[in-house]
């Protein structure tokens, strides 16, 4: 009986894991270069935490279960809520800003397709404790920096501002919760008008909101048109001004190539201000490789309200995008050498030899009792640059044979010198 992986989950073969680990390292280095520090949280959380402010779309896709003590639990669909729970419980009194990053698997019970899985990985940051545009700009800059260091060439950045949309709704008396519902409908791209009817947003405000949602494209034009449209909405204009400031600061990072899209609402309920998404157009339907923005969650988890912003890469989609562009990953970190005992009698010595070599090199001991000829062929197939042959005669003189698999040259090396040997 053979078993398949559960629907929407995947196995990763060694070659692929090597590429994933390489990309993960690059991303971590970028996050850390801006002062973000890693945290890790449990794979499952209480259902209550996961459903609070997560947004209708995500709530529909939660893996929810009861444990043996009848507790309602859920596999995490994202890492912002867990990171903010951790912040409120343990880091609230640290000096601000608190800069956290994470890399972990997430679960959503979605219909699987290319780039959409039920288990996937996110790499993200949360910047806690600055309401200023320079903090929001840094968050966007970190994401783009990581993409650049990974070597992704073709991607599009779109920036929006949920604060503007919420302000228009607030001005016509729409409550926070109802605003969340409208954002959710905007994100799905359906039922917005019906929902506005239902909650009684009519006349000028309705018109303003619907027209704002359509404002997208080149920066100067969008800002100008939005300013005209929102002329009499003081709150919305204040939010628009914040967006303008953010865009100015982005220029300092050399970030000019993006489109403004005031129709971005994101699928999660917690966003309050700037939002952004990054797309890899070559990925087709599931092209969003990154999403984030400014949000408010600490108070939902019993903490003091505090300005926060962050983002998460969809790591699997990022890997797909890099592969589509045939980005070259760091060369295979194969072991540098294979240690081959020529008979069982020298096995103990061969173990000692491999331990000495490991001081400076990755090396494998031949474990399947292949004859020398077969072992050399295997080393060739697997791409070992060196083979160390441990034979009776050389051993008796205190030597082993080092074979360069590329040139075929062989030389004897003193066993006592193996600890100093650096092969690659
Ligand atoms: P999100 O947009 O829901 O945001 O997810 C972030 C990224 O995860 C998406 O852009 C996408 O690349 C990837 N992703 C989502 N669902 C799947 C899936 N089923 N299969 C593969 N990849 C997927 C968040 O999760 C927020 N917590 C981001 C954030 C952090 N906002 C502020 N801080």
XYZ file of N, CA and C in Angstrom, residues 48-236:
567
model
N -9.804 31.101 18.786
C -10.224 32.475 19.045
C -9.189 33.484 18.551
N -7.929 33.199 18.806
C -6.869 34.112 18.362
C -6.857 34.203 16.840
N -6.985 33.043 16.220
C -6.864 32.993 14.763
C -8.053 33.669 14.083
N -9.232 33.592 14.706
C -10.402 34.171 14.033
C -10.553 35.673 14.309
N -9.930 36.152 15.398
C -10.068 37.582 15.707
C -9.443 38.405 14.599
N -10.203 39.208 13.925
C -9.686 40.153 12.918
C -8.949 39.501 11.756
N -9.178 38.206 11.542
C -8.402 37.592 10.461
C -9.063 37.834 9.115
N -10.325 38.173 9.120
C -10.972 38.424 7.829
C -11.784 37.227 7.386
N -12.899 37.542 6.752
C -13.870 36.521 6.374
C -13.251 35.442 5.485
N -12.469 35.899 4.499
C -11.887 34.986 3.524
C -11.005 33.938 4.216
N -10.181 34.400 5.149
C -9.292 33.468 5.837
C -10.073 32.597 6.804
N -11.075 33.179 7.476
C -11.882 32.368 8.411
C -12.515 31.170 7.714
N -12.911 31.366 6.463
C -13.544 30.260 5.726
C -12.560 29.121 5.482
N -11.259 29.447 5.515
C -10.261 28.449 5.124
C -9.422 27.914 6.274
N -9.923 28.109 7.491
C -9.127 27.692 8.652
C -9.207 26.184 8.878
N -8.073 25.576 9.186
C -8.050 24.195 9.668
C -8.361 24.246 11.152
N -9.555 23.845 11.488
C -9.992 23.949 12.867
C -10.192 22.543 13.405
N -9.778 22.302 14.643
C -10.026 20.988 15.240
C -10.176 21.112 16.755
N -10.701 20.061 17.333
C -10.807 20.013 18.797
C -9.768 19.027 19.301
N -9.080 19.360 20.403
C -8.141 18.372 20.939
C -8.896 17.449 21.900
N -8.173 16.548 22.523
C -8.855 15.525 23.334
C -9.524 16.118 24.567
N -9.157 17.351 24.916
C -9.829 18.004 26.048
C -10.877 18.996 25.567
N -11.282 18.819 24.308
C -12.364 19.625 23.753
C -12.020 21.109 23.565
N -10.712 21.407 23.460
C -10.321 22.800 23.191
C -10.438 23.061 21.696
N -10.901 24.274 21.353
C -10.963 24.645 19.945
C -9.625 25.223 19.507
N -8.992 24.535 18.577
C -7.666 24.962 18.119
C -7.682 25.134 16.605
N -6.665 25.809 16.104
C -6.577 25.992 14.651
C -5.119 26.009 14.228
N -4.851 25.416 13.052
C -3.506 25.543 12.480
C -3.382 26.987 12.003
N -2.224 27.587 12.200
C -2.094 29.019 11.879
C -2.194 29.250 10.368
N -3.054 30.201 9.950
C -3.134 30.506 8.517
C -2.169 31.605 8.116
N -1.552 32.254 9.106
C -0.597 33.343 8.855
C 0.132 33.578 10.165
N 1.101 34.497 10.169
C 1.919 34.637 11.371
C 1.833 35.991 12.061
N 1.050 36.905 11.515
C 0.952 38.228 12.144
C 0.237 38.147 13.490
N -0.909 37.463 13.519
C -1.641 37.363 14.786
C -0.798 36.642 15.843
N -0.187 35.487 15.537
C 0.669 34.860 16.549
C 1.814 35.777 17.001
N 2.447 36.476 16.056
C 3.566 37.352 16.432
C 3.078 38.471 17.348
N 1.873 39.001 17.086
C 1.363 40.078 17.924
C 0.905 39.556 19.288
N 0.416 38.319 19.326
C 0.092 37.706 20.629
C 1.370 37.614 21.461
N 2.426 37.135 20.825
C 3.723 37.010 21.501
C 4.214 38.375 21.982
N 4.065 39.378 21.124
C 4.502 40.733 21.503
C 3.737 41.217 22.740
N 2.400 41.088 22.696
C 1.581 41.587 23.809
C 1.934 40.842 25.098
N 2.133 39.529 25.015
C 2.381 38.755 26.231
C 3.792 38.920 26.765
N 4.752 39.142 25.847
C 6.128 39.064 26.329
C 7.056 40.229 26.006
N 6.700 41.023 25.023
C 7.661 42.062 24.620
C 7.105 43.470 24.709
N 5.909 43.603 25.292
C 5.230 44.890 25.247
C 6.032 46.020 25.872
N 6.855 45.671 26.864
C 7.543 46.755 27.566
C 8.983 46.940 27.096
N 9.329 46.294 25.999
C 10.656 46.497 25.397
C 10.712 47.892 24.790
N 11.920 48.458 24.684
C 12.027 49.752 23.997
C 11.561 49.634 22.545
N 10.916 50.694 22.064
C 10.356 50.656 20.712
C 11.328 51.281 19.715
N 11.333 50.907 18.473
C 10.448 49.891 17.921
C 10.930 48.478 18.230
N 9.976 47.555 18.284
C 10.304 46.140 18.392
C 10.218 45.589 16.967
N 11.322 44.989 16.520
C 11.372 44.517 15.125
C 11.502 43.002 15.111
N 10.468 42.330 14.627
C 10.457 40.870 14.660
C 10.388 40.290 13.246
N 10.984 39.131 13.074
C 10.763 38.409 11.816
C 10.500 36.937 12.082
N 9.928 36.278 11.088
C 9.589 34.864 11.249
C 9.669 34.164 9.904
N 9.830 32.874 10.004
C 9.813 32.023 8.817
C 9.111 30.753 9.253
N 7.952 30.463 8.682
C 7.255 29.279 9.176
C 6.158 28.799 8.245
N 5.701 27.571 8.528
C 4.634 27.022 7.691
C 3.262 27.501 8.153
N 2.376 27.696 7.206
C 1.018 28.153 7.483
C 0.057 27.217 6.753
N -1.199 27.256 7.179
C -2.164 26.300 6.635
C -3.466 26.999 6.273
N -3.917 26.778 5.062
C -5.234 27.305 4.684
C -5.930 26.238 3.850
N -7.186 25.983 4.208
C -7.919 24.934 3.505
C -8.507 25.523 2.226
N -7.621 25.822 1.270
C -8.058 26.424 0.008
C -8.040 25.357 -1.078
N -8.637 25.704 -2.212
C -8.603 24.754 -3.325
C -7.210 24.795 -3.958
N -6.467 23.682 -3.878
C -5.080 23.724 -4.344
C -4.975 23.954 -5.852
N -3.993 24.687 -6.250
C -3.628 24.859 -7.667
C -2.187 25.336 -7.680
N -1.643 25.582 -8.861
C -0.249 25.998 -8.908
C -0.074 27.283 -8.085
N 0.830 27.252 -7.111
C 1.061 28.436 -6.282
C 0.074 28.601 -5.144
N -0.872 27.685 -5.040
C -1.795 27.762 -3.902
C -1.863 26.400 -3.227
N -1.429 26.362 -1.975
C -1.312 25.091 -1.285
C -2.064 25.146 0.037
N -2.229 23.967 0.634
C -2.873 23.943 1.952
C -1.824 24.076 3.048
N -0.613 23.646 2.758
C 0.504 23.985 3.643
C 1.494 24.782 2.821
N 1.824 25.971 3.280
C 2.783 26.814 2.563
C 3.610 27.571 3.586
N 4.649 28.229 3.106
C 5.552 28.892 4.049
C 5.508 30.407 3.877
N 5.609 31.096 4.977
C 5.695 32.558 4.923
C 6.978 33.022 5.587
N 7.586 34.062 5.011
C 8.720 34.741 5.640
C 8.299 36.185 5.757
N 8.289 36.712 6.977
C 7.769 38.073 7.106
C 8.371 38.837 8.261
N 8.055 40.122 8.310
C 8.528 40.973 9.400
C 7.347 41.743 10.004
N 7.498 42.132 11.269
C 6.538 43.040 11.895
C 7.351 44.123 12.601
N 7.007 45.358 12.293
C 7.690 46.497 12.910
C 6.694 47.154 13.863
N 6.972 47.035 15.158
C 5.984 47.433 16.165
C 6.445 48.691 16.889
N 5.625 49.730 16.845
C 5.924 50.881 17.687
C 6.324 52.155 16.978
N 6.078 52.263 15.680
C 6.285 53.565 15.037
C 5.122 53.870 14.096
N 4.467 55.013 14.311
C 3.344 55.387 13.444
C 3.811 56.215 12.250
N 5.129 56.391 12.123
C 5.615 57.354 11.133
C 5.824 56.727 9.763
N 5.760 57.587 8.742
C 5.891 57.039 7.387
C 7.246 56.396 7.123
N 8.288 56.831 7.859
C 9.597 56.197 7.619
C 9.577 54.725 8.029
N 8.718 54.376 9.014
C 8.616 52.976 9.406
C 7.928 52.179 8.289
N 6.851 52.729 7.767
C 6.131 52.034 6.690
C 7.020 51.912 5.451
N 7.798 52.969 5.199
C 8.684 52.934 4.024
C 9.732 51.843 4.206
N 10.244 51.717 5.432
C 11.265 50.692 5.663
C 10.706 49.301 5.383
N 9.470 49.083 5.807
C 8.862 47.768 5.605
C 8.834 47.422 4.106
N 8.427 48.370 3.301
C 8.392 48.124 1.851
C 9.812 47.926 1.317
N 10.742 48.741 1.823
C 12.124 48.658 1.340
C 12.740 47.296 1.660
N 12.423 46.757 2.836
C 12.977 45.452 3.214
C 12.509 44.383 2.216
N 11.229 44.437 1.868
C 10.688 43.436 0.928
C 11.395 43.540 -0.419
N 11.551 44.747 -0.912
C 12.177 44.901 -2.235
C 13.655 44.529 -2.191
N 14.309 44.850 -1.074
C 15.715 44.515 -0.923
C 15.895 42.994 -1.012
N 15.009 42.267 -0.326
C 15.107 40.801 -0.345
C 14.934 40.283 -1.777
N 13.981 40.852 -2.514
C 13.756 40.390 -3.891
C 14.994 40.662 -4.747
N 15.590 41.810 -4.511
C 16.780 42.157 -5.297
C 17.923 41.203 -4.982
N 18.134 40.925 -3.673
C 19.249 40.044 -3.287
C 19.014 38.615 -3.786
N 17.731 38.251 -3.932
C 17.435 36.914 -4.449
C 17.616 36.867 -5.962
N 17.620 38.033 -6.579
C 17.832 38.086 -8.026
C 16.557 38.024 -8.848
N 15.402 38.286 -8.223
C 14.160 38.290 -9.005
C 14.099 39.571 -9.839
N 13.903 39.417 -11.132
C 13.947 40.580 -12.019
C 12.565 41.167 -12.250
N 11.598 40.262 -12.439
C 10.327 40.799 -12.898
C 9.268 40.719 -11.799
N 8.974 41.861 -11.233
C 7.911 41.931 -10.230
C 7.301 43.321 -10.252
N 6.095 43.416 -9.716
C 5.399 44.709 -9.700
C 4.968 45.020 -8.281
N 5.198 46.252 -7.892
C 4.793 46.699 -6.559
C 3.558 47.588 -6.703
N 2.534 47.296 -5.922
C 1.345 48.161 -5.918
C 1.095 48.618 -4.483
N 0.907 49.924 -4.334
C 0.705 50.485 -2.998
C -0.694 51.097 -2.910
N -1.363 50.840 -1.820
C -2.683 51.432 -1.609
C -2.774 52.024 -0.214
N -3.968 52.406 0.193
C -4.106 52.974 1.529
C -5.516 52.733 2.069
N -5.618 51.754 2.957
C -6.920 51.413 3.523
C -7.417 52.521 4.437
N -6.478 53.310 4.987
C -6.869 54.429 5.845
C -7.779 55.392 5.109
N -7.494 55.617 3.832
C -8.324 56.523 3.036
C -9.733 55.936 2.906
N -9.802 54.643 2.600
C -11.110 54.002 2.402
C -11.909 53.985 3.710
N -11.233 53.626 4.808
C -11.928 53.578 6.099
C -12.420 54.971 6.498
N -11.603 56.008 6.176
C -12.003 57.375 6.546
C -13.276 57.785 5.801
N -13.373 57.418 4.538
C -14.587 57.769 3.779
C -15.800 57.112 4.444
N -15.631 55.841 4.826
C -16.744 55.119 5.453
C -17.051 55.690 6.838
N -15.990 55.984 7.599
C -16.196 56.514 8.958
C -16.971 57.829 8.900
N -16.662 58.629 7.890
C -17.342 59.917 7.771
C -18.840 59.773 7.535
N -19.211 58.615 6.968
C -20.663 58.447 6.848
C -21.191 57.495 7.915
N -20.463 57.421 9.023
C -20.971 56.755 10.221
C -20.895 55.233 10.219
N -20.075 54.669 9.346
C -19.973 53.201 9.292
C -19.035 52.728 10.405
N -19.474 51.742 11.194
C -18.670 51.261 12.324
C -17.453 50.471 11.830
N -16.483 50.298 12.740
C -15.267 49.560 12.401
C -15.563 48.172 11.852
N -16.492 47.484 12.505
C -16.800 46.119 12.090
C -17.404 46.080 10.681
N -18.302 47.055 10.448
C -18.899 47.107 9.108
C -17.860 47.497 8.062
N -16.928 48.359 8.469
C -15.834 48.713 7.550
C -15.060 47.446 7.149
N -14.797 46.586 8.165
C -14.075 45.336 7.877
C -14.791 44.547 6.785
N -16.127 44.507 6.888
C -16.901 43.736 5.906
C -16.763 44.345 4.517
N -16.797 45.680 4.480
C -16.657 46.342 3.170
C -15.272 46.045 2.584
N -14.230 46.105 3.437
C -12.865 45.828 2.955
C -12.788 44.412 2.384
N -13.441 43.499 3.092
C -13.437 42.111 2.671
C -14.098 41.968 1.292
N -15.230 42.663 1.103
C -15.932 42.593 -0.190
C -15.076 43.231 -1.287
N -14.415 44.334 -0.961
C -13.551 44.990 -1.958
C -12.435 44.029 -2.359
N -11.868 43.363 -1.343
C -10.765 42.445 -1.621
C -11.204 41.309 -2.537
N -12.408 40.813 -2.295
C -12.920 39.709 -3.130
C -13.363 40.204 -4.492
N -13.637 41.518 -4.573
C -14.069 42.106 -5.842
C -15.526 41.782 -6.159
N -16.308 41.488 -5.122
C -17.728 41.235 -5.395
C -18.612 41.678 -4.225
N -19.807 42.094 -4.581
C -20.805 42.414 -3.558
C -20.598 43.738 -2.844
N -19.720 44.601 -3.362
C -19.445 45.855 -2.650
C -20.694 46.743 -2.634
N -21.281 46.926 -3.819
C -22.448 47.827 -3.903
C -23.596 47.323 -3.042
N -23.840 46.017 -3.098
C -24.938 45.440 -2.312
C -24.702 45.689 -0.825
N -23.448 45.499 -0.411
C -23.122 45.685 0.998
C -23.312 47.152 1.410
N -22.909 48.067 0.543
C -23.082 49.491 0.856
C -24.570 49.807 1.004
N -25.394 49.205 0.133
C -26.849 49.389 0.253
C -27.324 48.916 1.615
N -26.837 47.714 1.960
C -27.271 47.071 3.196
C -26.953 47.917 4.432
N -25.734 48.491 4.442
C -25.372 49.257 5.649
C -25.697 50.743 5.502
N -26.366 51.063 4.425
C -26.901 52.415 4.284
C -25.908 53.488 3.902
N -24.880 53.116 3.110
C -23.961 54.147 2.609
C -24.507 54.590 1.256
N -25.006 55.821 1.211
C -25.663 56.262 -0.024
C -25.117 57.625 -0.452
N -25.639 58.106 -1.542
C -25.346 59.468 -1.997
C -23.877 59.717 -2.264
N -23.411 60.857 -1.764
C -22.064 61.322 -2.088
C -20.968 60.385 -1.558
N -21.128 59.910 -0.300
C -20.087 59.051 0.287
C -19.932 57.772 -0.526
N -21.063 57.226 -0.918
C -21.033 55.993 -1.700
C -20.270 56.233 -3.007
N -20.628 57.320 -3.652
C -19.995 57.687 -4.922
C -18.485 57.873 -4.729
N -18.146 58.561 -3.632
C -16.734 58.842 -3.328
C -15.950 57.546 -3.175
N -16.544 56.633 -2.383
C -15.841 55.379 -2.129
C -15.656 54.607 -3.443
N -16.732 54.465 -4.191
C -16.659 53.658 -5.413
C -15.676 54.265 -6.413
N -15.648 55.575 -6.479
C -14.707 56.211 -7.422
C -13.261 56.125 -6.918
N -13.084 56.222 -5.589
C -11.724 56.095 -5.035
C -11.152 54.717 -5.349
N -12.009 53.705 -5.224
C -11.537 52.330 -5.466
C -10.978 52.148 -6.868
N -11.478 52.976 -7.784
C -11.036 52.821 -9.184
C -9.753 53.589 -9.469
N -9.281 54.377 -8.499
C -8.090 55.184 -8.755
C -6.838 54.309 -8.693
N -6.227 54.143 -9.836
C -5.025 53.309 -9.881
C -4.139 53.771 -11.011
N -2.845 53.576 -10.815
C -1.912 53.900 -11.904
C -0.782 54.771 -11.428
N -0.421 55.700 -12.274
C 0.769 56.521 -12.034
C 0.558 57.427 -10.816
N 1.629 57.549 -10.016
C 1.547 58.202 -8.706
C 0.944 59.613 -8.715
N 1.552 60.522 -9.478
C 1.120 61.930 -9.434
C -0.363 62.048 -9.781
N -0.738 61.326 -10.839
C -2.121 61.431 -11.306
C -3.105 60.919 -10.243
N -2.784 59.753 -9.670
C -3.702 59.165 -8.691
C -3.854 60.080 -7.478
N -2.734 60.605 -6.996
C -2.791 61.481 -5.815
C -3.621 62.731 -6.139
N -3.400 63.261 -7.324
C -4.102 64.489 -7.709
C -5.618 64.218 -7.806
N -5.948 63.134 -8.495
C -7.378 62.827 -8.655
C -8.036 62.519 -7.319
N -7.284 61.817 -6.447
C -7.853 61.485 -5.135
C -8.071 62.764 -4.337
N -7.096 63.678 -4.392
C -7.219 64.925 -3.624
C -8.446 65.711 -4.089
N -8.694 65.707 -5.384
C -9.876 66.417 -5.907
C -11.167 65.744 -5.436
N -11.166 64.427 -5.565
C -12.364 63.665 -5.225
C -12.725 63.791 -3.741
N -11.684 63.834 -2.907
C -11.919 63.812 -1.455
C -11.869 65.207 -0.836
N -11.995 66.178 -1.695
C -11.845 67.588 -1.312
C -12.540 67.955 0.002
N -13.783 67.464 0.169
C -14.525 67.865 1.374
C -14.439 66.860 2.506
N -13.600 65.850 2.360
C -13.521 64.828 3.416
C -12.214 65.017 4.176
N -12.331 65.708 5.271
C -11.117 66.083 6.003
C -10.283 64.863 6.414
N -10.977 63.880 7.012
C -10.258 62.691 7.503
C -9.572 61.938 6.374
N -10.292 61.780 5.281
C -9.737 61.037 4.150
C -8.531 61.781 3.572
